[in-house]
Coordinates of C-alpha atoms and ligand atoms in Angstrom, one line a residue:
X783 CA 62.5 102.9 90.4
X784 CA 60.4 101.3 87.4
X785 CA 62.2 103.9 84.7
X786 CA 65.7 103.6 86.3
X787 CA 66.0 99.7 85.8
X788 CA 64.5 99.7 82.4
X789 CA 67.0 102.5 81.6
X790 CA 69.9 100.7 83.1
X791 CA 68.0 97.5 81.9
X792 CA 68.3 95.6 85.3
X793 CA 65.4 93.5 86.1
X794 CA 64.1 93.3 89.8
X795 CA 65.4 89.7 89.9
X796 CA 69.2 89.6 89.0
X797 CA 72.0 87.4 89.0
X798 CA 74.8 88.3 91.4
X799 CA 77.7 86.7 89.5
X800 CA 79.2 87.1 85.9
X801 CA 82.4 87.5 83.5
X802 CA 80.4 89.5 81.0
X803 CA 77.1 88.1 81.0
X804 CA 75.2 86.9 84.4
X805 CA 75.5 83.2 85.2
X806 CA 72.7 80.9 87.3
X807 CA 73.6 82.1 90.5
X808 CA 73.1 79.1 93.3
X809 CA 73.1 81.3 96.8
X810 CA 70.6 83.0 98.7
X811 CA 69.1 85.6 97.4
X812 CA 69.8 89.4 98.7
X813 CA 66.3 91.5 98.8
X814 CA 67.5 95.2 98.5
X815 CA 65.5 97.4 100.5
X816 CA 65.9 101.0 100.2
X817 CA 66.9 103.3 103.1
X818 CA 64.8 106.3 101.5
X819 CA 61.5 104.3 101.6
X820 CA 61.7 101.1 103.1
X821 CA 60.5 99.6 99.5
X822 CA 62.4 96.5 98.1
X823 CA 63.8 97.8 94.6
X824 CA 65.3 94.4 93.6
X825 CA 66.1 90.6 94.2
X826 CA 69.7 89.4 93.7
X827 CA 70.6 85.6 93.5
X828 CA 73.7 85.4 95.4
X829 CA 77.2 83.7 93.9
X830 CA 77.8 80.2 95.9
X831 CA 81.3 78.3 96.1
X832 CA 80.7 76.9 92.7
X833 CA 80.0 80.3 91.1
X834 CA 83.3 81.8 92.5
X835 CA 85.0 78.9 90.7
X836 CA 84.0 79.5 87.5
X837 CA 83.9 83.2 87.8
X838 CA 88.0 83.7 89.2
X839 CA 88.8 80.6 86.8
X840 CA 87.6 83.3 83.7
X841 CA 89.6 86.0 85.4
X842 CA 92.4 83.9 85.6
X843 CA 91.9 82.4 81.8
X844 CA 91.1 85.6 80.5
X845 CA 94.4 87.3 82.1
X846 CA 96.5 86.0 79.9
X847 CA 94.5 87.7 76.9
X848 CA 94.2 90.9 78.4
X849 CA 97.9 91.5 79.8
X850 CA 99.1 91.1 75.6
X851 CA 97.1 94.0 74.2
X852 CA 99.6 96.9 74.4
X853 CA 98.4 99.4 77.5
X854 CA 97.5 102.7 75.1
X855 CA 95.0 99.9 73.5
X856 CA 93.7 99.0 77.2
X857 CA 93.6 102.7 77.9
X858 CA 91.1 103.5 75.1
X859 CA 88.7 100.7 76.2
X860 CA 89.0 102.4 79.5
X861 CA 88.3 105.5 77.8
X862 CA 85.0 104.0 76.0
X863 CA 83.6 102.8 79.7
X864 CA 84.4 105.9 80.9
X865 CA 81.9 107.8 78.5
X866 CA 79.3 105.4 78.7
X867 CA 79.2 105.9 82.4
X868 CA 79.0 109.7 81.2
X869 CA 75.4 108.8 79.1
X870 CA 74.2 106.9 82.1
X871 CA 75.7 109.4 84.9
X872 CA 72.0 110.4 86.0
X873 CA 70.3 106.9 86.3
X874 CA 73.4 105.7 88.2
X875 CA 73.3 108.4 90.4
X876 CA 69.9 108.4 91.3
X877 CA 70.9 104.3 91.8
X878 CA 73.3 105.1 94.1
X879 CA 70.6 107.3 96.1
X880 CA 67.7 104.7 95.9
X881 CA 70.1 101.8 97.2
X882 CA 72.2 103.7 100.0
X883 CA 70.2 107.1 100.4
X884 CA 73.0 109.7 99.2
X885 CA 71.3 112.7 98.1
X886 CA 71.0 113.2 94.3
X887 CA 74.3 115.7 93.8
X888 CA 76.5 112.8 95.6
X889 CA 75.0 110.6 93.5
X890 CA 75.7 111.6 90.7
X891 CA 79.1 113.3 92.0
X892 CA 79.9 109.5 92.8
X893 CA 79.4 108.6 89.1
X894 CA 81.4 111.3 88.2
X895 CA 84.5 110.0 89.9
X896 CA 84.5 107.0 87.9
X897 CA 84.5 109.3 84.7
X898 CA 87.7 111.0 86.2
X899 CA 89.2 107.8 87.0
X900 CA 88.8 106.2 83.2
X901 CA 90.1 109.6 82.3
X902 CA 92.9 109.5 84.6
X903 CA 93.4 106.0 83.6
X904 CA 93.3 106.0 80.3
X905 CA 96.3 109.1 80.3
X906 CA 98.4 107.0 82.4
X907 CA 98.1 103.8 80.2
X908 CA 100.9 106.1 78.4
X909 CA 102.8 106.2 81.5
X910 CA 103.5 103.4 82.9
X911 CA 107.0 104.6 83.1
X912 CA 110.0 102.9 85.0
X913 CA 113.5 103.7 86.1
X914 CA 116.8 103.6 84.4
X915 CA 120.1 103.6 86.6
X916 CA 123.8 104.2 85.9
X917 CA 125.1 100.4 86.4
X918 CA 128.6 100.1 88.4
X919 CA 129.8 97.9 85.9
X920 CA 130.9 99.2 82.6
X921 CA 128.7 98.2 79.2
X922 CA 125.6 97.2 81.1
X923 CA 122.6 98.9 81.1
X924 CA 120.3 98.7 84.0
X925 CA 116.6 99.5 84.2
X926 CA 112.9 98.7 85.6
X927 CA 110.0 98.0 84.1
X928 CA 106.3 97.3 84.9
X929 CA 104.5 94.1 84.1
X930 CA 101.0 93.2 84.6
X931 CA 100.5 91.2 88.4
X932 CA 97.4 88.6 87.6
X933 CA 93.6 89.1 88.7
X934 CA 93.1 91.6 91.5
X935 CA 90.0 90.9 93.9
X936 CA 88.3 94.3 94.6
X937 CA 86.4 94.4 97.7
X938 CA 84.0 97.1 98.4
X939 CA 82.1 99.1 101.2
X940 CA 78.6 99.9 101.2
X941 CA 78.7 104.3 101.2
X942 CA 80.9 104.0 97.9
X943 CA 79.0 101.5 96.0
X944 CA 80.5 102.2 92.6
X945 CA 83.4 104.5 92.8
X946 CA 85.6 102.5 95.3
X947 CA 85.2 99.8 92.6
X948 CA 86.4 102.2 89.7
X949 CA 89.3 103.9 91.6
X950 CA 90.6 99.9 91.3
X951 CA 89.5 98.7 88.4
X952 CA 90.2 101.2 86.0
X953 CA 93.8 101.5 86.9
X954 CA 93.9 97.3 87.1
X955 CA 93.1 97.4 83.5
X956 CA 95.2 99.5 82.2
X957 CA 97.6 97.8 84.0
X958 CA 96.8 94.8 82.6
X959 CA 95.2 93.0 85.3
X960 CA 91.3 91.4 85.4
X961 CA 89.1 92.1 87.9
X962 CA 87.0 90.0 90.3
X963 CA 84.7 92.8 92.4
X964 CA 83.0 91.4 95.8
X965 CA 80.9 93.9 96.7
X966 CA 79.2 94.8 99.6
X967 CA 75.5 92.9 100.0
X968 CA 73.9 96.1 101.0
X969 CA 74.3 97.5 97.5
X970 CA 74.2 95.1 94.8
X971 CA 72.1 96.8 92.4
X972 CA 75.2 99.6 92.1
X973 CA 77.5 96.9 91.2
X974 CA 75.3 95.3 88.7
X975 CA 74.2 98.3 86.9
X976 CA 77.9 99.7 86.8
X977 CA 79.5 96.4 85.7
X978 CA 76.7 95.5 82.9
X979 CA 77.4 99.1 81.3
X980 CA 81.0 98.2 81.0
X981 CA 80.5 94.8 80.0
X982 CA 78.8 96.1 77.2
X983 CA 81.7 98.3 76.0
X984 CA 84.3 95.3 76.8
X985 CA 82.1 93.1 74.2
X986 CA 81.9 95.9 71.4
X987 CA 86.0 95.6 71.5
X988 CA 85.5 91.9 71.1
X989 CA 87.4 91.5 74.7
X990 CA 87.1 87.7 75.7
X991 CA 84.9 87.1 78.5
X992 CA 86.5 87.3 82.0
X993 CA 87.8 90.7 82.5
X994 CA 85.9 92.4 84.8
X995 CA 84.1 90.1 86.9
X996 CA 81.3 90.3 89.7
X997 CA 80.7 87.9 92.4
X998 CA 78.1 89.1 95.2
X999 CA 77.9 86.6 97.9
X1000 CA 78.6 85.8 101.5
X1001 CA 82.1 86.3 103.9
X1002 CA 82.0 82.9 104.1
X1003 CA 81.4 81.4 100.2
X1004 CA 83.3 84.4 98.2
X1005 CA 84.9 86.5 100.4
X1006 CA 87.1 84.1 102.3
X1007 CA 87.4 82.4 99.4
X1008 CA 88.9 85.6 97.4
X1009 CA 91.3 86.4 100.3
X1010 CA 92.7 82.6 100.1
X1011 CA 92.9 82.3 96.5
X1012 CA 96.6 81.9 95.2
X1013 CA 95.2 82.9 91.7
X1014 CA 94.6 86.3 93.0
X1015 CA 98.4 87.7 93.0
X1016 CA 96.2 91.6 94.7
X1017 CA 93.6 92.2 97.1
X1018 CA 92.7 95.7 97.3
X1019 CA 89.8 96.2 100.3
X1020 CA 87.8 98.6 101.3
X1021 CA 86.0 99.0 104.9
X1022 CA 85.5 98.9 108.6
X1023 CA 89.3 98.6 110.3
X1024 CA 87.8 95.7 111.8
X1025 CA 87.6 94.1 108.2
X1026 CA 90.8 95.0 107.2
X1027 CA 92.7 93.3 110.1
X1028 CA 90.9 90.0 109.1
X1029 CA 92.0 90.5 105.2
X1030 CA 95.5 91.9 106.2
X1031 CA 95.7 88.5 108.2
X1032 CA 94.7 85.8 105.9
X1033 CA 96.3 87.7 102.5
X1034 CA 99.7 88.1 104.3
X1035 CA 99.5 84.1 105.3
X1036 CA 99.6 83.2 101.2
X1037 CA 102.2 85.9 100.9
X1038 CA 99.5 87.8 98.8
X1039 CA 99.8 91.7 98.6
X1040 CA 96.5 94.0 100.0
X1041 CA 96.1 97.4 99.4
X1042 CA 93.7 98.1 102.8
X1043 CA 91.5 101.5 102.6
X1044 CA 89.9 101.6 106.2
X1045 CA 88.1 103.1 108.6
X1046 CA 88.9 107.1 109.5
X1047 CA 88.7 109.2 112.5
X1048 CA 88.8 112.7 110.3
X1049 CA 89.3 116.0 112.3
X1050 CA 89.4 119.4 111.1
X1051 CA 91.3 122.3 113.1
X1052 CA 90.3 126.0 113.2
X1053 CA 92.2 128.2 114.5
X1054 CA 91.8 132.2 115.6
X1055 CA 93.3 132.6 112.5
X1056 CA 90.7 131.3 110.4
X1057 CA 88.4 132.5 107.9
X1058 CA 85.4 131.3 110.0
X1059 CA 82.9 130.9 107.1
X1060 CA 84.8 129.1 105.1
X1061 CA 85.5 126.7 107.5
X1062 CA 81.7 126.4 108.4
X1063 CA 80.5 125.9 105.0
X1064 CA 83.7 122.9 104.9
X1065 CA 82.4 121.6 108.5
X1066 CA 79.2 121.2 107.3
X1067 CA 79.9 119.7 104.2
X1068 CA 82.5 117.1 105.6
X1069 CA 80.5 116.0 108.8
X1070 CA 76.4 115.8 107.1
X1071 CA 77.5 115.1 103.7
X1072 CA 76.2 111.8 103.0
X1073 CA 74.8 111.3 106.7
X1074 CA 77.8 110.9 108.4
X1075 CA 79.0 108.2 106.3
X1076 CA 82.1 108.9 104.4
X1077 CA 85.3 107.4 105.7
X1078 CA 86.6 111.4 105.3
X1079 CA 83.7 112.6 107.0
X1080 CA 84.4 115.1 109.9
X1081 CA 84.2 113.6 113.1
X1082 CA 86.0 116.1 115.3
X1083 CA 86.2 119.8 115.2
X1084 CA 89.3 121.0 117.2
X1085 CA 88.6 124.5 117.8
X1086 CA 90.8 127.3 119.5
X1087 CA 88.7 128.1 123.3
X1088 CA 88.4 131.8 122.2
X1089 CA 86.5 131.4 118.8
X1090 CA 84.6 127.4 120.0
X1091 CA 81.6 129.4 121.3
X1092 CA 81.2 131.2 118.2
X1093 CA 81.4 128.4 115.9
X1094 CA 80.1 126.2 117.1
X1095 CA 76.5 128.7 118.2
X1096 CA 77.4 129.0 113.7
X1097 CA 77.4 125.4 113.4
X1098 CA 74.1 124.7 115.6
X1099 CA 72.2 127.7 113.6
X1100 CA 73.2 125.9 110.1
X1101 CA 72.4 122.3 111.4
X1102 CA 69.0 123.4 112.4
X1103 CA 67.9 124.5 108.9
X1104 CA 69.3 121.1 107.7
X1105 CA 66.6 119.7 105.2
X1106 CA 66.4 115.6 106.1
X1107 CA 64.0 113.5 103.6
X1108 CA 64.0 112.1 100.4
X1109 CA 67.8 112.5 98.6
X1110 CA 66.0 112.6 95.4
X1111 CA 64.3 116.0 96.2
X1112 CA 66.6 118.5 95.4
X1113 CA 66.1 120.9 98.6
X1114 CA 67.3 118.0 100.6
X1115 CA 70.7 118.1 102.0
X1116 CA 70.9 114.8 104.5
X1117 CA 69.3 111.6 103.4
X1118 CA 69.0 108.4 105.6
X1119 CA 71.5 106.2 107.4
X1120 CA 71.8 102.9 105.3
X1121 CA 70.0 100.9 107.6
X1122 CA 68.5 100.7 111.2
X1123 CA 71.7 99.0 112.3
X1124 CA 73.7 101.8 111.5
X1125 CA 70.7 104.3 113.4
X1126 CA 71.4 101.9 116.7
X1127 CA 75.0 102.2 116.4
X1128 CA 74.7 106.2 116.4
X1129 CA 72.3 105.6 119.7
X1130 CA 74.7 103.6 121.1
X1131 CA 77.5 106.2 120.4
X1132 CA 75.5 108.9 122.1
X1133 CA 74.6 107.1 125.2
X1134 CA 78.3 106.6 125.7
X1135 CA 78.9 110.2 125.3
X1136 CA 76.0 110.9 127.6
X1137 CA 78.0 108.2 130.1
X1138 CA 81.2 110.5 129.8
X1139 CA 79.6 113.7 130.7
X1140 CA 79.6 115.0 126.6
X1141 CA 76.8 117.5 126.1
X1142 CA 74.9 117.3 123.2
X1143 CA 74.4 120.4 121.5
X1144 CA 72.4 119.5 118.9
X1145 CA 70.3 116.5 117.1
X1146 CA 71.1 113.1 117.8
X1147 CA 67.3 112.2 117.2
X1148 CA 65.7 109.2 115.1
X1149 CA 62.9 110.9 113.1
X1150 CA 59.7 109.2 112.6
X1151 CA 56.6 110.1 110.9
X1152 CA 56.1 109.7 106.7
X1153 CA 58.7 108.8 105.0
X1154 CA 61.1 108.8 108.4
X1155 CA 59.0 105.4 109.3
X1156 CA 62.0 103.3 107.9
X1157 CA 63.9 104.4 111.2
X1158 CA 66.7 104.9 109.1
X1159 CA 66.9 108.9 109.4
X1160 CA 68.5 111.2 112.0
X1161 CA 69.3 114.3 113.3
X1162 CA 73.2 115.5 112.3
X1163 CA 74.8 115.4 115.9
X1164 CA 77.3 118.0 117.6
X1165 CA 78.5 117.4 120.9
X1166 CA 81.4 118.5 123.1
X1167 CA 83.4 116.3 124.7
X1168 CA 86.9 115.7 126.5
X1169 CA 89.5 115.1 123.2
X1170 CA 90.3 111.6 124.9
X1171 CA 86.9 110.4 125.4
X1172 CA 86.7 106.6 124.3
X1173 CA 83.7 106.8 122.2
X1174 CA 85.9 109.6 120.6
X1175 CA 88.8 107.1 120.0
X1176 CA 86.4 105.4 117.3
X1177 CA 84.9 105.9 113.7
X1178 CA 81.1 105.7 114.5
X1179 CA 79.9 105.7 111.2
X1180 CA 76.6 108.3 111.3
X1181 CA 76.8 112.3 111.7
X1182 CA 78.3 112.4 114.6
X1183 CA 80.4 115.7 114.9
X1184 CA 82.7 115.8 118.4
X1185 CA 84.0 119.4 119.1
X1186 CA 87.0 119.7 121.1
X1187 CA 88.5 122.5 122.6
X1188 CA 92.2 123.1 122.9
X1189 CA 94.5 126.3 123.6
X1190 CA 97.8 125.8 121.7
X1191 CA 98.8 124.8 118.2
X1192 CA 100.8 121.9 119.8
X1193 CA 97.7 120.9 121.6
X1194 CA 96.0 120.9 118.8
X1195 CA 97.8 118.5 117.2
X1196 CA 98.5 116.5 119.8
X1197 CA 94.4 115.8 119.9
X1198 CA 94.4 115.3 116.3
X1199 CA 97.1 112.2 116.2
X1200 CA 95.5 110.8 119.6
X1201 CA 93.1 108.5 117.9
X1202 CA 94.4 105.3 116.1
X1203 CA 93.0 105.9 112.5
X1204 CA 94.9 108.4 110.3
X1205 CA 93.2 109.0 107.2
X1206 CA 92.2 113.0 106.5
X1207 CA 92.7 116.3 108.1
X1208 CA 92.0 119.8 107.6
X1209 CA 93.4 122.8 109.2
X1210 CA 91.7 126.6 108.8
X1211 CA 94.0 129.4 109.0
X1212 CA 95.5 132.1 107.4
X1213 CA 98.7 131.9 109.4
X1214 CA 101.7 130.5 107.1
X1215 CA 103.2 129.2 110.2
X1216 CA 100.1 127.0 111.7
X1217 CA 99.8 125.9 108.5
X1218 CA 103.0 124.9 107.9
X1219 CA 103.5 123.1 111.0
X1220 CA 100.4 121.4 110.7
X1221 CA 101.9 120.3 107.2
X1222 CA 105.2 119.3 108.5
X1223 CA 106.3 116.0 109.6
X1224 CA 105.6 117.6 113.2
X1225 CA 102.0 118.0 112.0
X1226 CA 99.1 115.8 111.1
X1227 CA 100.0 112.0 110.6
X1228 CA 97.1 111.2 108.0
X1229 CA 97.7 110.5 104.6
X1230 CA 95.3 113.4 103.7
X1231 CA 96.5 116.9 105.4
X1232 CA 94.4 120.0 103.6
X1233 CA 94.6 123.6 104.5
X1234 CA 91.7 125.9 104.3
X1235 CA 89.8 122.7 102.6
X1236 CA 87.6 120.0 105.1
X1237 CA 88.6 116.2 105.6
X1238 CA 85.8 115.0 103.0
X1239 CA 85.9 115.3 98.9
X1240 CA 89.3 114.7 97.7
X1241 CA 89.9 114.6 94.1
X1242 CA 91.1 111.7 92.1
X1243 CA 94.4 113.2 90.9
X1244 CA 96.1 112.5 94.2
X1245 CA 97.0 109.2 96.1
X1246 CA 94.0 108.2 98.3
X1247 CA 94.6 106.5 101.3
X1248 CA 96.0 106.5 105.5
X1249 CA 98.0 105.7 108.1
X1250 CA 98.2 103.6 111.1
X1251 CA 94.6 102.3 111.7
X1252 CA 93.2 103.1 107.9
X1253 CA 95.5 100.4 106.6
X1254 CA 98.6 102.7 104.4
X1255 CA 96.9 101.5 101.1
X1256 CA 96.5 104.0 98.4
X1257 CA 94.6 104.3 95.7
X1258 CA 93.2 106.6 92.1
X1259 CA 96.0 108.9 91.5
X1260 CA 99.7 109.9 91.6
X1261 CA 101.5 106.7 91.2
X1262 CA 98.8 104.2 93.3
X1263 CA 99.0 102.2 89.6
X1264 CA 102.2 100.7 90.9
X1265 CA 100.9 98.7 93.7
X1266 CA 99.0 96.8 90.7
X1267 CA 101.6 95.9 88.7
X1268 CA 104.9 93.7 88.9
X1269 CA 108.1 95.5 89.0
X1270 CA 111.2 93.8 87.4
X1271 CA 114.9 95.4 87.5
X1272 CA 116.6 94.1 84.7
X1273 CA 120.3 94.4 83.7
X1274 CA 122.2 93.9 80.1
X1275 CA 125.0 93.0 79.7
X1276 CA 126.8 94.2 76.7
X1277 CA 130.6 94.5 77.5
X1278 CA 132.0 90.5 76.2
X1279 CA 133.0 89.9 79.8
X1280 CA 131.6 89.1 83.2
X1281 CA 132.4 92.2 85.9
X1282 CA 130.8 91.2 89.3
X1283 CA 128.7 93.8 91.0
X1284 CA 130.4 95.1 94.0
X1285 CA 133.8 94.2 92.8
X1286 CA 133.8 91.0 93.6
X1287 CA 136.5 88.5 91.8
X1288 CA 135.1 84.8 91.3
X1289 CA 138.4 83.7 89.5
X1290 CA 138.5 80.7 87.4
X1291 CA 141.8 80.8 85.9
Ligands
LIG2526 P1 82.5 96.6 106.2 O1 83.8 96.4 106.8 O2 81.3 96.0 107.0 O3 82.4 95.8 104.8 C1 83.2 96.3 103.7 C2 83.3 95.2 102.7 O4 84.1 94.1 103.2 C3 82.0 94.5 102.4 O5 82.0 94.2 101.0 C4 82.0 93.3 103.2 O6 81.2 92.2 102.7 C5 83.4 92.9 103.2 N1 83.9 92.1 104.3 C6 83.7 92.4 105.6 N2 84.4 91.5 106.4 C7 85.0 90.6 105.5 C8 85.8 89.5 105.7 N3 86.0 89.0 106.9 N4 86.3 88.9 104.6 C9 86.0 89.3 103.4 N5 85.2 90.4 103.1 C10 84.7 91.0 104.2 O7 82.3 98.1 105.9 P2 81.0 98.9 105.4 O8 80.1 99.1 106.6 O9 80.5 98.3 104.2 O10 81.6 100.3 105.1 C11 82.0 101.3 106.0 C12 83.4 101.3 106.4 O11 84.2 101.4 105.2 C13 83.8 102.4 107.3 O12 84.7 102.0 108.2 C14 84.5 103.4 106.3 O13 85.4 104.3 106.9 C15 85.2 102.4 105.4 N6 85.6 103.0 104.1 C16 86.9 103.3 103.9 C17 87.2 103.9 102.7 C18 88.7 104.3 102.5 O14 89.0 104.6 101.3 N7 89.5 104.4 103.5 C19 86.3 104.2 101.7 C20 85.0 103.9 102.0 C21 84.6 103.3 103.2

């Protein structure tokens, strides 16, 4: 860890609050202990009441700075963070793996994903482009446009402990909004590292203080503080669905907007039709890649009762030759859970399973033994089970893959849309008409529906977000910027006279 601080130049005891340089922090302090080794790589000093105060009140002072500089301007700041995430991309991403065990490529993939989104950004600070209608009335012009909203609190999950943060902030700014990130205590060493490196390029454009702010700290002194705060016009949050009611709640109450990214419940249909390789080398990827513990990872496989035997024997064969250790080392494939919590919540899960008569197929085991002595790493799980199991019904957040057998297309996607959360989905087949179906408004009710592509990896370029229980927020591409701006429809009137809309006659005379 020694070379990656001094690279990154954090220290092992930090400050967990700041508006673009760290402040005296007054809450308890957060030791970081590493999944991978059980070793603590660094002391934060929590934010307190007090230091939320002074931190949104520079978000709030420094809005009215930032929201004047013309977007293309904001855009190339953007642009400058962007590339100095590009010269630190390897220390952050081995950051990333140190604090919540991804292996080193989705590390660094992680870090990458901020790139694209300042790039993304920094293109769409052009285009912030609104509507112009035909009025009814004669001589008037009518027409929308886009002003910045105000300070938008950012709250983060733990398995996305930088890019969740960049999918918001980099389109806030351009927009013309500050910043105030809250994110999660069990990786506070991603968010300092990745805010200090833009500070750094906000300071050499002479930007006043206040922009992009950080406040780590408790629920109960920043985080219920954030969600109550009338200053903060936004609340974008990402986690559990359990979270997201809470935040929905308590935003709604001030009239406050949120943009909710929850919990998912991903599943992946293969059909006879299906290239079967393919769709193994996607099943594998979407339910071990980062141990289970992507909100797109694959937690069902809905496969057709003549080929499930096949695939899944295929899927058992590949999960055995799994390599589990160290995310650094580059043969390794699954790293560890992010903590033992999350290790008794996959135990839990499986007793259940065992309680509904599920057969485990494979793994479900907490390793021990070397480096495994942090009881934080598993064996990837398969199991079968009935599609309407109640275990099945939620988003157990380790690699837990359920298959699930079914005999028609309908059936198939009657399973699919049977759990409450509705974020990604993948279908295998060749067949333009399962596909098609799958993609029609008959089909899969997530926000994400892929064909011949798993439920895990999407690219920035698209809106990211779900349905029903994942909270219908979206996020990074396609138009998502709108949700962080203020629209206004404005009219001109030209003519010398005073038509009413709708015809109406107010006479005077
Ligand atoms: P979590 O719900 O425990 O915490 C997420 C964040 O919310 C943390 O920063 C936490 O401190 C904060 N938080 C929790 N309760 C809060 C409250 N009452 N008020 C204010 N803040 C509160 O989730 P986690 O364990 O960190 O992350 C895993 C979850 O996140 C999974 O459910 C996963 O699917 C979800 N997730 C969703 C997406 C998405 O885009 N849909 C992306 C990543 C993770």
């Amino acid at each position: 860890m020694g070379s990656i601080s001094e690279r990154l130049r954090i220290s092992k005891t930090l400050d967990g609050a700041g508006s673009g340089c760290f402040i005296k922090c007054t809450g308890p302090v957060i030791n970081s202990i590493s999944p991978v080794n059980g070793a603590v790589i660094g002391t934060t000093r929590s934010a307190g009441k007090k230091d939320y105060e002074k931190v949104t009140e520079k978000a709030f002072m420094a809005f009215k700075a930032w929201s004047l500089i013309p977007a293309p301007k904001r855009g190339d700041i953007v642009r400058q963070i962007g590339d100095a995430f590009r010269t630190h991309k390897k220390d952050l991403g081995e950051l990333i793996s140190m604090e919540v065990g991804k292996i080193r490529a989705e590390g660094e993939g992680e870090v990458q994903e901020m790139i694209d989104m300042a790039d993304f950004a920094t293109g769409q600070s052009r285009m912030l482009y609104g509507l112009s209608m035909h009025s009814e009335r004669p001589d008037h012009r009518m027409y929308e446009q886009w002003h910045p909203l105000g300070p938008v609190g950012v709250i983060t999950a733990f398995n996305f402990p930088m890019a969740v943060w960049a999918w918001n902030a980099m389109i806030a700014l351009i927009a013309g909004n500050t910043v105030i990130w809250n994110p999660s205590s069990k990786a506070p060493l991603s968010a300092i590292a990745a805010t200090k490196i833009a500070w750094d390029v906000l300071k050499r454009n002479d930007v006043p203080e206040g922009v992009l702010n950080l406040v780590i700290g408790s629920r109960k002194d920043i985080g219920e503080n954030l969600l109550r705060d009338r200053r903060v016009p936004l609340i974008s949050a990402t986690g559990s669905v359990e979270m997201g009611r809470h935040i929905a709640k308590t935003v709604a109450e001030r009239l406050g907007r949120s943009i909710l990214e929850l919990g998912g419940n991903n599943a992946v249909i293969v059909t006879p039709k299906a290239d079967l390789e393919t769709a193994l080398r996607a099943i594998l990827f979407g339910a071990v890649g980062t141990a289970g513990q992507r909100c797109t990872t694959t937690r069902r496989l809905i496969v057709h009762k003549d080929i499930a035997k096949k695939l899944t024997d295929a899927l058992v064969k590949a999960y055995r030759k799994i390599r589990i250790g160290n995310p650094l080392d580059e043969h390794v494939l699954m790293g560890p859970l992010i903590d033992r919590e999350a290790v008794n919540a996959m135990q839990k899960a499986l007793k259940k399973i065992k309680e509904h008569k599920g057969r485990i197929l494979y793994g479900g085991k907490v390793l021990s033994g070397g480096i495994y002595n942090t009881g934080t790493y598993v064996t990837p799980c398969i199991c079968e089970v009935k599609h309407d199991t109640p275990v099945v019904m939620e988003e157990t957040f380790a690699p837990l893959l359920y298959i699930i057998r079914y005999s028609t297309i309908e059936e198939a996607v009657k399973y699919h849309n049977a759990v409450p959360q509705g974020l990604s989905s993948g279908i295998f087949t060749n067949d333009l008409k399962e596909a098609e179906f799958f993609l029609s408004n008959r089909g899969s009710d997530c926000g994400i529906a892929n064909v011949n592509i798993g439920t895990s990896g999407a690219e920035i370029g698209g809106a990211f977000g779900g349905e029903k229980d994942t909270g219908g927020g979206r996020e990074a591409g396609s138009d998502a910027w709108k949700a962080y701006m203020r629209r206004q429809t404005c009219t001109v009137n030209w003519s010398g006279k005073l038509p009413l809309s709708q015809g109406i006659t107010f006479g005077m005379d």
